[in-house]
CSV table of C-alpha atoms and ligand atoms in Angstrom, one decimal:
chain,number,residue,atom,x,y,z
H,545,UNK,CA,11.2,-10.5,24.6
H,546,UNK,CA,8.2,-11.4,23.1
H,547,UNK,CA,7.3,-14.7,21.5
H,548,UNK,CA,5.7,-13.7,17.7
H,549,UNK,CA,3.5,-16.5,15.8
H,550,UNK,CA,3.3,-15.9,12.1
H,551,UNK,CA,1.0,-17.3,10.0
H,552,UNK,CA,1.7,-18.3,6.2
H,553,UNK,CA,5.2,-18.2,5.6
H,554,UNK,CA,4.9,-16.7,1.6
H,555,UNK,CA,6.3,-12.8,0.3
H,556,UNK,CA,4.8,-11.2,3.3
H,557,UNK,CA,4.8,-13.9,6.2
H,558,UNK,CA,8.8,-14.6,5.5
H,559,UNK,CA,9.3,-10.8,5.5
H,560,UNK,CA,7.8,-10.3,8.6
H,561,UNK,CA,9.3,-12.9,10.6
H,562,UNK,CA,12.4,-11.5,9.3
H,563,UNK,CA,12.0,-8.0,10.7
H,564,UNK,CA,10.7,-9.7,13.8
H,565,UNK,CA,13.5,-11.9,14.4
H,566,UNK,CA,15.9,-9.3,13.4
H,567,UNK,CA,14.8,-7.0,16.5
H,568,UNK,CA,14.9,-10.4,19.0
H,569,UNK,CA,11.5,-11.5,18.9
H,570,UNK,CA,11.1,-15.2,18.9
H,571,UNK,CA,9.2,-16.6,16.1
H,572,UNK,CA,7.2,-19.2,15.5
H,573,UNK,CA,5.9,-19.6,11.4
H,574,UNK,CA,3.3,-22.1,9.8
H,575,UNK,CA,2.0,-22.6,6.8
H,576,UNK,CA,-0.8,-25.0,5.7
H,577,UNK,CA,2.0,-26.0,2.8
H,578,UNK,CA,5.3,-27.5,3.4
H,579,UNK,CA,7.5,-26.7,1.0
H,580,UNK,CA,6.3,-22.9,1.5
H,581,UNK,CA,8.0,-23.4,4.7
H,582,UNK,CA,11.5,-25.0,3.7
H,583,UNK,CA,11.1,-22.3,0.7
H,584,UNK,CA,10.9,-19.6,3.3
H,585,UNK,CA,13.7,-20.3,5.4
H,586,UNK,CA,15.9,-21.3,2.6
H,587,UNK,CA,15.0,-17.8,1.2
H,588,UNK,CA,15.9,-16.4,5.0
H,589,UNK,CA,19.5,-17.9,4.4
H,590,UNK,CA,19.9,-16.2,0.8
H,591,UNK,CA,18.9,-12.9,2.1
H,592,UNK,CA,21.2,-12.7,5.1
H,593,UNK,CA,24.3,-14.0,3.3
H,594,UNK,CA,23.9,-11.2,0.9
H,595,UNK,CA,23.3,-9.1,3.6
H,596,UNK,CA,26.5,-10.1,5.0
H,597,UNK,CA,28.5,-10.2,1.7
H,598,UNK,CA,27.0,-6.0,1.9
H,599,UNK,CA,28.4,-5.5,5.1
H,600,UNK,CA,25.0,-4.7,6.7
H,601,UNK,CA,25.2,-7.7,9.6
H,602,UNK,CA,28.0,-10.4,10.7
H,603,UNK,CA,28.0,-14.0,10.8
H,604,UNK,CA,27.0,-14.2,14.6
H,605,UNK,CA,24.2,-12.1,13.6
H,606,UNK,CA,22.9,-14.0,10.9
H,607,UNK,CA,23.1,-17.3,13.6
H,608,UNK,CA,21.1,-15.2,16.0
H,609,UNK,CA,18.4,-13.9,13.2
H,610,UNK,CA,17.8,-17.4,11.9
H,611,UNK,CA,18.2,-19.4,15.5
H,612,UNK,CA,15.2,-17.2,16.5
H,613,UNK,CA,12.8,-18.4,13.9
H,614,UNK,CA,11.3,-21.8,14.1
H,615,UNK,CA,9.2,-23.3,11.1
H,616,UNK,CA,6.5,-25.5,12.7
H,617,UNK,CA,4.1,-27.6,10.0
H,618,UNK,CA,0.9,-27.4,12.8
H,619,UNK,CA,-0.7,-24.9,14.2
H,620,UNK,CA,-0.5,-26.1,17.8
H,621,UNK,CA,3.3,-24.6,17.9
H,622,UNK,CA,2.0,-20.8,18.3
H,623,UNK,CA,-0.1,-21.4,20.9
H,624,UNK,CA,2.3,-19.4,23.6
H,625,UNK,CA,3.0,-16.6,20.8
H,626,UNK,CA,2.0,-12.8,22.6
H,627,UNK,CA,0.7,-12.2,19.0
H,628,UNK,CA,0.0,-14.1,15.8
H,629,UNK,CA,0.1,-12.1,12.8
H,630,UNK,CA,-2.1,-13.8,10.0
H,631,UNK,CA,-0.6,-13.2,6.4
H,632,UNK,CA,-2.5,-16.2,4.0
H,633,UNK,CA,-4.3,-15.6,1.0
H,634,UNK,CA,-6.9,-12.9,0.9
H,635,UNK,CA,-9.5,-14.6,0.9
H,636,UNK,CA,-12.2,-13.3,4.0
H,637,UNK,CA,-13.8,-16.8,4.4
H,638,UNK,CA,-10.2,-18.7,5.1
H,639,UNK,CA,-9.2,-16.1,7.0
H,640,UNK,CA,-12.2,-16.3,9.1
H,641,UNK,CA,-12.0,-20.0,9.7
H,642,UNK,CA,-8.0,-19.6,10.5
H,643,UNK,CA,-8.9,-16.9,13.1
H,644,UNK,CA,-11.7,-18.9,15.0
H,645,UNK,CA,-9.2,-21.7,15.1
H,646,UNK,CA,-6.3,-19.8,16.3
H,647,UNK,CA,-8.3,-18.4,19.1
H,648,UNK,CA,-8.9,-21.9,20.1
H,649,UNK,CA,-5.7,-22.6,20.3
H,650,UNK,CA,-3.9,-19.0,22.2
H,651,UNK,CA,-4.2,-17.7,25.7
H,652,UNK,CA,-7.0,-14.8,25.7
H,653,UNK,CA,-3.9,-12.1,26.4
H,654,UNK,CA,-2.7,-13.0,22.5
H,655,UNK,CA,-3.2,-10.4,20.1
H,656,UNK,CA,-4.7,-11.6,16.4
H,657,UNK,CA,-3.5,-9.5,13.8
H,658,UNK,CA,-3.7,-9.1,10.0
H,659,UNK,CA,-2.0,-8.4,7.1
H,660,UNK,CA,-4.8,-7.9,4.8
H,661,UNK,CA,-4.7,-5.4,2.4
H,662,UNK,CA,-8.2,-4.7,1.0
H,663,UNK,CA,-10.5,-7.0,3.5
H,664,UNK,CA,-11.9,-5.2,6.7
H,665,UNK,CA,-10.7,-5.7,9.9
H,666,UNK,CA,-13.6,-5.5,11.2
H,667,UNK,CA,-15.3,-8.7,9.5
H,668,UNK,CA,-12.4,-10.6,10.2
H,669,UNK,CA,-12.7,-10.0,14.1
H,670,UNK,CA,-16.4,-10.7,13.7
H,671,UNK,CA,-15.7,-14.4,14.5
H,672,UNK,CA,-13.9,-14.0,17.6
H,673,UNK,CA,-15.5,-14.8,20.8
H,674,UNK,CA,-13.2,-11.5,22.1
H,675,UNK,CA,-13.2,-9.5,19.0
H,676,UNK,CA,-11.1,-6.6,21.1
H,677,UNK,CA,-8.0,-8.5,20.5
H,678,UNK,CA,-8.1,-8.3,16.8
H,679,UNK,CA,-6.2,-5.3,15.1
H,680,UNK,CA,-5.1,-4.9,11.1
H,681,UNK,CA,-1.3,-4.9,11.1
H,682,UNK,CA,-0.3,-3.7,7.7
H,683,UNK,CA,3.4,-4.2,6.4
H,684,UNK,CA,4.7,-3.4,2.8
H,685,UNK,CA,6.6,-5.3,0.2
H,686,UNK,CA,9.4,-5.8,0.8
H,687,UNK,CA,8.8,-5.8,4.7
H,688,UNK,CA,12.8,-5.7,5.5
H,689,UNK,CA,12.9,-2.6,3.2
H,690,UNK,CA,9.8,-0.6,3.7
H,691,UNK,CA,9.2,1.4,6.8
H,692,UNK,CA,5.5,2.0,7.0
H,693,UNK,CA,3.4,-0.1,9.0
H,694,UNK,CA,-0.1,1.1,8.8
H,695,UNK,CA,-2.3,-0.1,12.1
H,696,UNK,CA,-5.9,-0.5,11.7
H,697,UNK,CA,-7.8,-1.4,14.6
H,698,UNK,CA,-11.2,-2.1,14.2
H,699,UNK,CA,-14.3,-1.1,15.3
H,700,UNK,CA,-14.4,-4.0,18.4
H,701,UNK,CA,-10.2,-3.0,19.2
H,702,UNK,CA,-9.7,-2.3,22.3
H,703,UNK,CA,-7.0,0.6,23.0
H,704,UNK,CA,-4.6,-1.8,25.0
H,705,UNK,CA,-4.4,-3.8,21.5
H,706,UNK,CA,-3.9,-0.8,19.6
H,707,UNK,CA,-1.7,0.7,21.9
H,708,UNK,CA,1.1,-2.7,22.3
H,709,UNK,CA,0.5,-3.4,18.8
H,710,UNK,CA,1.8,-0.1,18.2
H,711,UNK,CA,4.8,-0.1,20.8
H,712,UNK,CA,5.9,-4.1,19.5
H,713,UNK,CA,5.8,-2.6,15.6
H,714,UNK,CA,7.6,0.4,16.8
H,715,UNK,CA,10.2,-1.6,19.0
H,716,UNK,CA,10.4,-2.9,15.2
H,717,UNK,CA,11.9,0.1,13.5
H,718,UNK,CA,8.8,0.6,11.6
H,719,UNK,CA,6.8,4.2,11.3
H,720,UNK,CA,3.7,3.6,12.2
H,721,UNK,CA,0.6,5.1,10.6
H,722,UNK,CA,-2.6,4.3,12.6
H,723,UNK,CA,-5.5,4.0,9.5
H,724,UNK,CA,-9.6,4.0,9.8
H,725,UNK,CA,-10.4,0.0,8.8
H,726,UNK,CA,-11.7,1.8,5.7
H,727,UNK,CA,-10.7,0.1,1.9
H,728,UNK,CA,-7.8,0.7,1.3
H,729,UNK,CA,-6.5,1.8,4.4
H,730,UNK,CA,-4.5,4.8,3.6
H,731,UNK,CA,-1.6,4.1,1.3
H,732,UNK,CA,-3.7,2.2,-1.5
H,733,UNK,CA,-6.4,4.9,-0.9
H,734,UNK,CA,-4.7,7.6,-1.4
H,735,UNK,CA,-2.0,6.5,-4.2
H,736,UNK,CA,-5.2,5.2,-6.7
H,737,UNK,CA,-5.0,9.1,-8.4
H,738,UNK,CA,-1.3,8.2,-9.3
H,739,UNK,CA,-2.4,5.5,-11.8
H,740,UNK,CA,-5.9,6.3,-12.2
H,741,UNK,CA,-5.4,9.6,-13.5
H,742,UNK,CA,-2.7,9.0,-15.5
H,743,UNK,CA,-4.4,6.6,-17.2
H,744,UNK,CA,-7.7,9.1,-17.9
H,745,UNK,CA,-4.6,11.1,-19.2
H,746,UNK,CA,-3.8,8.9,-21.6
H,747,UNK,CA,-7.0,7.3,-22.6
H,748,UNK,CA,-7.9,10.7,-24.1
H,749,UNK,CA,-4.9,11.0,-25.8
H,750,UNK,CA,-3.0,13.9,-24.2
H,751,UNK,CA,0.0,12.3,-24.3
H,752,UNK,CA,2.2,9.0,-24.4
H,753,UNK,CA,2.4,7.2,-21.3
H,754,UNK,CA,6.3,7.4,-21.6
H,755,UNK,CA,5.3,11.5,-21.7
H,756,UNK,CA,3.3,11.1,-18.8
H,757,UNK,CA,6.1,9.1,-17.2
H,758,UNK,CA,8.6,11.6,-18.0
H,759,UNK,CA,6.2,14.8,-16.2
H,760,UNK,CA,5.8,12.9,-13.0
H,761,UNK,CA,9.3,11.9,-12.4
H,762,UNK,CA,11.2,15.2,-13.8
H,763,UNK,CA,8.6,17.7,-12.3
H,764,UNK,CA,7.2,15.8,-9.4
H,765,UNK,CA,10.7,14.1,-8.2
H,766,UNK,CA,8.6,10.6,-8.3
H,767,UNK,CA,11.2,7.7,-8.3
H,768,UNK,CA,9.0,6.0,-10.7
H,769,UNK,CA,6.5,7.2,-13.4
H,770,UNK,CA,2.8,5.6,-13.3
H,771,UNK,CA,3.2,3.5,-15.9
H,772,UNK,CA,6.4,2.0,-14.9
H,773,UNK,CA,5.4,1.4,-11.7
H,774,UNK,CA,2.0,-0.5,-12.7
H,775,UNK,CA,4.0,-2.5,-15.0
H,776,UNK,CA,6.5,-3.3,-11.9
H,777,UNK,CA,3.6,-4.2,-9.5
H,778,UNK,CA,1.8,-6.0,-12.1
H,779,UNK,CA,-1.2,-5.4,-14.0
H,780,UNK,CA,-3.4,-7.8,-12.1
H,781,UNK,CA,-2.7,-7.4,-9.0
H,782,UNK,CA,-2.2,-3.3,-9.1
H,783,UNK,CA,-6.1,-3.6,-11.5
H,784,UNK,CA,-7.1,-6.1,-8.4
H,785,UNK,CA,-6.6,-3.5,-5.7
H,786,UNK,CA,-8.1,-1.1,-8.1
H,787,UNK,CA,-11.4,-2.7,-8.5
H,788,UNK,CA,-11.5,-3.9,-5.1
H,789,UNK,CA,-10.8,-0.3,-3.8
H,790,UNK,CA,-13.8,1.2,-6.4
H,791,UNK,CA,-16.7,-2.1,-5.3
H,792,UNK,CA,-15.7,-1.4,-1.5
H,793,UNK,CA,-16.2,2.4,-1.7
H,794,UNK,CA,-20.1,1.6,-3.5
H,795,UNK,CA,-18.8,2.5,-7.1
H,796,UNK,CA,-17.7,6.0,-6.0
H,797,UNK,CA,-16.4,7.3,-9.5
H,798,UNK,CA,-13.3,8.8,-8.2
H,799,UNK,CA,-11.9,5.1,-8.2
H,800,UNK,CA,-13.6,3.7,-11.0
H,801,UNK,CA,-10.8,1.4,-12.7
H,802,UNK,CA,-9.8,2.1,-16.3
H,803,UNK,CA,-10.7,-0.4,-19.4
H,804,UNK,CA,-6.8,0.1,-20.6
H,805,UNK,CA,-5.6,-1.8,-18.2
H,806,UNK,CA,-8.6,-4.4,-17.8
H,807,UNK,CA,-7.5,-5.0,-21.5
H,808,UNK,CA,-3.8,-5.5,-20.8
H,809,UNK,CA,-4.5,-8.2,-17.9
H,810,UNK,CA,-7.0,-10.0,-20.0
H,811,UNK,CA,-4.2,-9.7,-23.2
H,812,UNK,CA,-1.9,-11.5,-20.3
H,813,UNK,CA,0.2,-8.0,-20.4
H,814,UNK,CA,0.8,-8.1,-17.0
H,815,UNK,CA,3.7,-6.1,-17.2
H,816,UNK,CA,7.5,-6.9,-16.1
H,817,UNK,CA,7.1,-10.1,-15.1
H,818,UNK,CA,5.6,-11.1,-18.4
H,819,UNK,CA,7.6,-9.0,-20.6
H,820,UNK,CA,5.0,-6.8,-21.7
H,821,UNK,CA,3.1,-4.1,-20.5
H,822,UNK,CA,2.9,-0.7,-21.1
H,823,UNK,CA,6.8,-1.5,-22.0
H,824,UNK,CA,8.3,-4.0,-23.3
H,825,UNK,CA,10.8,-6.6,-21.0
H,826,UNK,CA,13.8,-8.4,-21.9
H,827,UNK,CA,14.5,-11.8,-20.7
H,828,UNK,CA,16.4,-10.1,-17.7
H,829,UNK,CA,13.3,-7.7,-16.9
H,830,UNK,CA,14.9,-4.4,-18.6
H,831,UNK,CA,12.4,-2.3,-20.2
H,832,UNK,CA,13.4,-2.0,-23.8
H,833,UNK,CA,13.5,1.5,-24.8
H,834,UNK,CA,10.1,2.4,-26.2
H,835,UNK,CA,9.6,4.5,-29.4
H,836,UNK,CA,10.9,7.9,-28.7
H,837,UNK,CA,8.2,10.4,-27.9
H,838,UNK,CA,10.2,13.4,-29.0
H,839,UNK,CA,10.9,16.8,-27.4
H,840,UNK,CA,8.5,16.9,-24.2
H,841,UNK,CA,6.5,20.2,-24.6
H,842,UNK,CA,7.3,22.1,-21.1
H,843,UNK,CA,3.6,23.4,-20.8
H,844,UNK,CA,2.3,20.1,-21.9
H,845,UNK,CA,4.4,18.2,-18.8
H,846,UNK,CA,3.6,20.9,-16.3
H,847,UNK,CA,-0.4,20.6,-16.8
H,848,UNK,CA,0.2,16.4,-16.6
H,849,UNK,CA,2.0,16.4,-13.4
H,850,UNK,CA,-0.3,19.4,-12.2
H,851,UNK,CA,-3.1,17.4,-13.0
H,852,UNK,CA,-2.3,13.7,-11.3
H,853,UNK,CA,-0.7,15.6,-8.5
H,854,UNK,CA,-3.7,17.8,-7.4
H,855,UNK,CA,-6.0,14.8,-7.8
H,856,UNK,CA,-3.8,13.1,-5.1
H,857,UNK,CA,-3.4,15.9,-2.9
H,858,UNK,CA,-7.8,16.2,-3.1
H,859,UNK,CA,-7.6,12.5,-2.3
H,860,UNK,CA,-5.4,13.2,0.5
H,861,UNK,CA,-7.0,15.8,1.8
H,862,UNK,CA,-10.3,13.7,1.8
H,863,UNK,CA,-9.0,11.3,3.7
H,864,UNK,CA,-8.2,13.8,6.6
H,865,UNK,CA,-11.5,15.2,5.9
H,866,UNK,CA,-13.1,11.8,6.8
H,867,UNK,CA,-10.9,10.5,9.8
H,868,UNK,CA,-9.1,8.1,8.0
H,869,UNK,CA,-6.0,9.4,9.5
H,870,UNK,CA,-4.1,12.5,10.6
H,871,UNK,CA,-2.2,15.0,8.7
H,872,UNK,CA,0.9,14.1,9.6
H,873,UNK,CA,0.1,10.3,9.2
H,874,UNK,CA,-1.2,10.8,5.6
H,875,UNK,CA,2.1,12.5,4.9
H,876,UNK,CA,4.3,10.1,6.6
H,877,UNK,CA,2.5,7.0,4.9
H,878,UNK,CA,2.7,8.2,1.5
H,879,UNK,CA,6.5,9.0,1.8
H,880,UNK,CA,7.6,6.0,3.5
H,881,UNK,CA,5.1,3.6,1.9
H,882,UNK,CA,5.4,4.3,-1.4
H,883,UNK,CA,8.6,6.6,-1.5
H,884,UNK,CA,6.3,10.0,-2.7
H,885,UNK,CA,9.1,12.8,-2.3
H,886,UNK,CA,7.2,15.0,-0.6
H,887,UNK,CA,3.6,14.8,1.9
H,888,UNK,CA,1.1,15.8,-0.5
H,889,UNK,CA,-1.0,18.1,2.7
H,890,UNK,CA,3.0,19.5,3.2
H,891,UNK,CA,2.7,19.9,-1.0
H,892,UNK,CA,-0.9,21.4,-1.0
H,893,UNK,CA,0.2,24.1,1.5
H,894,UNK,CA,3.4,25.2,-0.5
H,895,UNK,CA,1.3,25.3,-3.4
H,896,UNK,CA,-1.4,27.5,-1.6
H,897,UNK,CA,-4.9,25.8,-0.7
H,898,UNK,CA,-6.2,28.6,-3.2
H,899,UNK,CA,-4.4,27.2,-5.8
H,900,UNK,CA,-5.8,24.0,-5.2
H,901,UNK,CA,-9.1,24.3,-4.6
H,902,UNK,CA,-8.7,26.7,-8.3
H,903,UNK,CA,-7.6,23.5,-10.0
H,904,UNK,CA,-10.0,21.4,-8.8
H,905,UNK,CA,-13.1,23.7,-9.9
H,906,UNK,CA,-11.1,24.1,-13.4
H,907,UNK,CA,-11.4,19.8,-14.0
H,908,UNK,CA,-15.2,19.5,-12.5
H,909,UNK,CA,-16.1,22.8,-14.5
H,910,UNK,CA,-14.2,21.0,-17.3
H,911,UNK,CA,-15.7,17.0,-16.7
H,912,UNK,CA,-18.6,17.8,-14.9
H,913,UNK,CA,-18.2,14.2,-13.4
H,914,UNK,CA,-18.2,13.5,-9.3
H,915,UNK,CA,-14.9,12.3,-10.3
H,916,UNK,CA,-13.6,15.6,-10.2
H,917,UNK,CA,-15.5,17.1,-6.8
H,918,UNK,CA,-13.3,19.1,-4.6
H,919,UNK,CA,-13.1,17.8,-1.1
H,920,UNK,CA,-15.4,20.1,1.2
H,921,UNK,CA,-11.5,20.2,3.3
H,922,UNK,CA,-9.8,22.3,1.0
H,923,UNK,CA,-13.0,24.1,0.5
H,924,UNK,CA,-12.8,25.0,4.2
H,925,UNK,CA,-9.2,26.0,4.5
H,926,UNK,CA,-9.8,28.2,1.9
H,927,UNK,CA,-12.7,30.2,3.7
H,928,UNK,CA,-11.0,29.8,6.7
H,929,UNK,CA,-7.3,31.4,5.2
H,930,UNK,CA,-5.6,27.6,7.0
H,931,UNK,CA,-3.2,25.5,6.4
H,932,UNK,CA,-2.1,22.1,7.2
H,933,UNK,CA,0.6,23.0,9.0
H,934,UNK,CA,1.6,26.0,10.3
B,722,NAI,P1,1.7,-15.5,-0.7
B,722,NAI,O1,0.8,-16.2,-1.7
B,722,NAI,O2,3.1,-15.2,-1.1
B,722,NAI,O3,1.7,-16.3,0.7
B,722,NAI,C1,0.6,-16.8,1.3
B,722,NAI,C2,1.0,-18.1,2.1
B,722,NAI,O4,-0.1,-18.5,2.9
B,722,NAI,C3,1.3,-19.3,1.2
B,722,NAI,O5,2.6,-19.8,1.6
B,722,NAI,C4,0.2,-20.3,1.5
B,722,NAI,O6,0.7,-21.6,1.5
B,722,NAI,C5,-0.2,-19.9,2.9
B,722,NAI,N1,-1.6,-20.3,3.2
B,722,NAI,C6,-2.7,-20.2,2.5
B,722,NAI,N2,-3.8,-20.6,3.1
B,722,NAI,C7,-3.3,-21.0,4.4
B,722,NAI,C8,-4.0,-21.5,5.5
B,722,NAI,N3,-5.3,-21.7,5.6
B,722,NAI,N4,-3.2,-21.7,6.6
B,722,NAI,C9,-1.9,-21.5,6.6
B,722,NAI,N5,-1.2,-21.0,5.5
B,722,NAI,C10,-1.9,-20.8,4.4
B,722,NAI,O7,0.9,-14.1,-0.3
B,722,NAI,P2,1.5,-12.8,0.3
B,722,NAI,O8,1.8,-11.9,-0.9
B,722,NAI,O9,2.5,-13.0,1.3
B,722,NAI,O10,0.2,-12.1,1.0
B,722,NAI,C11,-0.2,-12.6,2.2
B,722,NAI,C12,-1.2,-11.6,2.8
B,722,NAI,O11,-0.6,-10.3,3.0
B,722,NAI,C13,-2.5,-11.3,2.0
B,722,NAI,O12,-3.6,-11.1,2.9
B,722,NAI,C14,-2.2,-10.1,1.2
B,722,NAI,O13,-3.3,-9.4,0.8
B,722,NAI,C15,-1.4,-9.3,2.2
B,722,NAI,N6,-0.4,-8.3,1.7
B,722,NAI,C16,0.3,-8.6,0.6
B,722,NAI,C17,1.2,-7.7,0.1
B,722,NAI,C18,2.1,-7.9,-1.1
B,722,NAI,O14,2.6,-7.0,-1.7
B,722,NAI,N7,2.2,-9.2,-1.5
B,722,NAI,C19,1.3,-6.3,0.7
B,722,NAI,C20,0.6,-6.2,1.9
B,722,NAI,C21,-0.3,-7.1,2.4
């Protein structure tokens, strides 16, 4: 049984201690604040006694889930932890300081992972005096609910950290998807066509978002259309990741973030959680019905969904194309990290890497921006008459 140290105990910290505790790991969670702590584990409570009420665990269980967690208010109380996954703000500099102080404190066996989304691993492990311990351990929201875990180990990981990292997140329930430390990773990498392109849709005035919304979800199967799901993440944060994504990739217009939604966060439209965003919120978070777009012109909703989905598939295909993960990983991470209803490398083949390569020409011969450049993959499989799987 392994001894797990977590380290800030907000949305992500208390979900992973959670999942941790819940496969018989001891844990061990601080956070610099307090009442983040008490918040945490009175959260923990909620979430099992509705878990109960569903049937999903007993009493006895719930005893066992929360005796295993322990909130300490120092840092001293993970030193025997056999790894301390770090999930405080993003910040690189705080992180930095909390690593060099952690490794202070641990035996030179502990692992020293973290849950950063956008920084890179590889900075992060910079301070360590044994950078080989360090690994990127990326969990989704809501951890309980979400089974991707993406692992990124840097360029100083050493393949024993890689490889228990992998076996402990495993032992977890969690699919893992081992990622390049590249921005993004490949889940925020390769989803940014779902928005971005939608939103290029929009902005020249091909259709209503709630059009565009209706396309991806009745042709593609999405749960979710583009511009419901960037209201639901939130404006900021989902424009955040965006611009983070398009500075860290040196301006690379393929991710270039769209003035549409800049305007909406700076309006404070930040979506559900304020009550307006592309839609408009009740007080109880229900979209209220926006004005009713009309008949959807079949043609007109095959070429939108055509159109977001072979830019995603290109972007998928790029990332294979550039080591940033296998096939099969891509394909895994994007249907169990953000629910996509098919692998878009599984998609591309059933559509025919002709097809593809076809519709990507079409929007650069259209655009003539970089934006639109076919990835030299799909190129290749085309000359070469392959397919991603066979
Ligand atoms: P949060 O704001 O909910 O929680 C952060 C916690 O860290 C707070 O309780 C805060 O008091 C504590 N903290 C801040 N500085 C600290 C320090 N120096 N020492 C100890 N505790 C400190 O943030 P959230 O959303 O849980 O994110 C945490 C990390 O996980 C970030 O790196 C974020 O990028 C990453 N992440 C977030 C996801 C999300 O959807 N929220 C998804 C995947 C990764």
């Amino acid at each position: 049984m392994k001894t797990v140290g977590i380290i800030g105990s907000g949305t992500m910290g208390s979900g992973i201690a959670q999942v941790a505790a819940s496969s018989g790991c001891q844990v061990i969670v601080y956070d610099s604040d307090p009442e983040a702590l008490t918040r945490s584990e009175s959260n923990l409570d909620k979430i099992l006694t509705r878990l109960i009420e569903k049937g999903r665990i007993d009493s006895e269980e719930k005893q066992k889930i929360k005796d295993n967690i322990s909130y300490a208010d120092s840092l001293d109380a993970i030193q025997s932890s056999a790894i301390i996954i770090e999930a405080i703000v993003e910040d690189l500099d705080i992180k930095k300081q909390v690593f060099q102080r952690i490794e202070s404190l641990v035996a030179s066996s502990t692992i020293l992972a973290t849950n950063t989304s956008s920084l890179s691993v590889a900075s992060i492990a910079s301070v360590l005096k044994e950078p080989e311990r360090c690994i990127g351990i990326h969990f989704f929201n809501p951890v309980p609910l979400m089974k991707l875990v993406e692992i990124v180990p840097a360029i100083q990981t050493d393949k024993k950290t890689t490889d228990q990292a992998v076996e402990l997140i495993r032992s977890w329930k969690k699919a893992v998807a081992i990622a390049k430390d590249t921005p993004g990773f490949i889940v925020n990498r390769v989803a940014r066509p779902f928005y971005s392109e939608s939103l290029r849709i929009y902005e020249e005035g091909v259709a209503h978002f709630s059009v565009i919304d209706h396309s991806l979800k009745s042709r593609g199967g999405f749960r979710m259309g583009p511009f419901e799901l960037m209201d639901f993440i939130g404006h900021d944060v989902n424009y955040a990741v965006t611009e983070s994504v398009f500075k860290a990739f040196y301006f690379d217009p393929r991710y270039k973030p769209s003035f549409t939604q800049k305007r909406l966060v700076e309006a404070g439209y930040l979506g559900r959680k304020s009550g307006n965003g592309f839609y408009t919120y009740d007080k109880d978070g229900k979209p209220i019905l926006v004005e009713k777009s009309g008949e959807v012109d079949a043609e007109l909703s095959k070429r939108i969904f055509e159109r977001v989905l072979i830019m995603l598939i290109n972007e998928a295909a790029d990332a294979v194309f550039l080591n940033i993960a296998s096939i099969k990983d891509v394909d895994m991470a994007m249907k169990t990290g953000v629910n996509y209803p098919k692998g878009l490398l599984a998609w591309a083949d059933e559509l025919g890497i002709d097809w593809c390569v076809h519709e990507m020409d079409k929007l650069y011969d259209e655009y003539h921006e970089d934006r639109y450049r076919c990835s030299p993959l799909l190129r290749h499989m085309l000359r070469e008459n392959k397919k991603f799987y066979n």
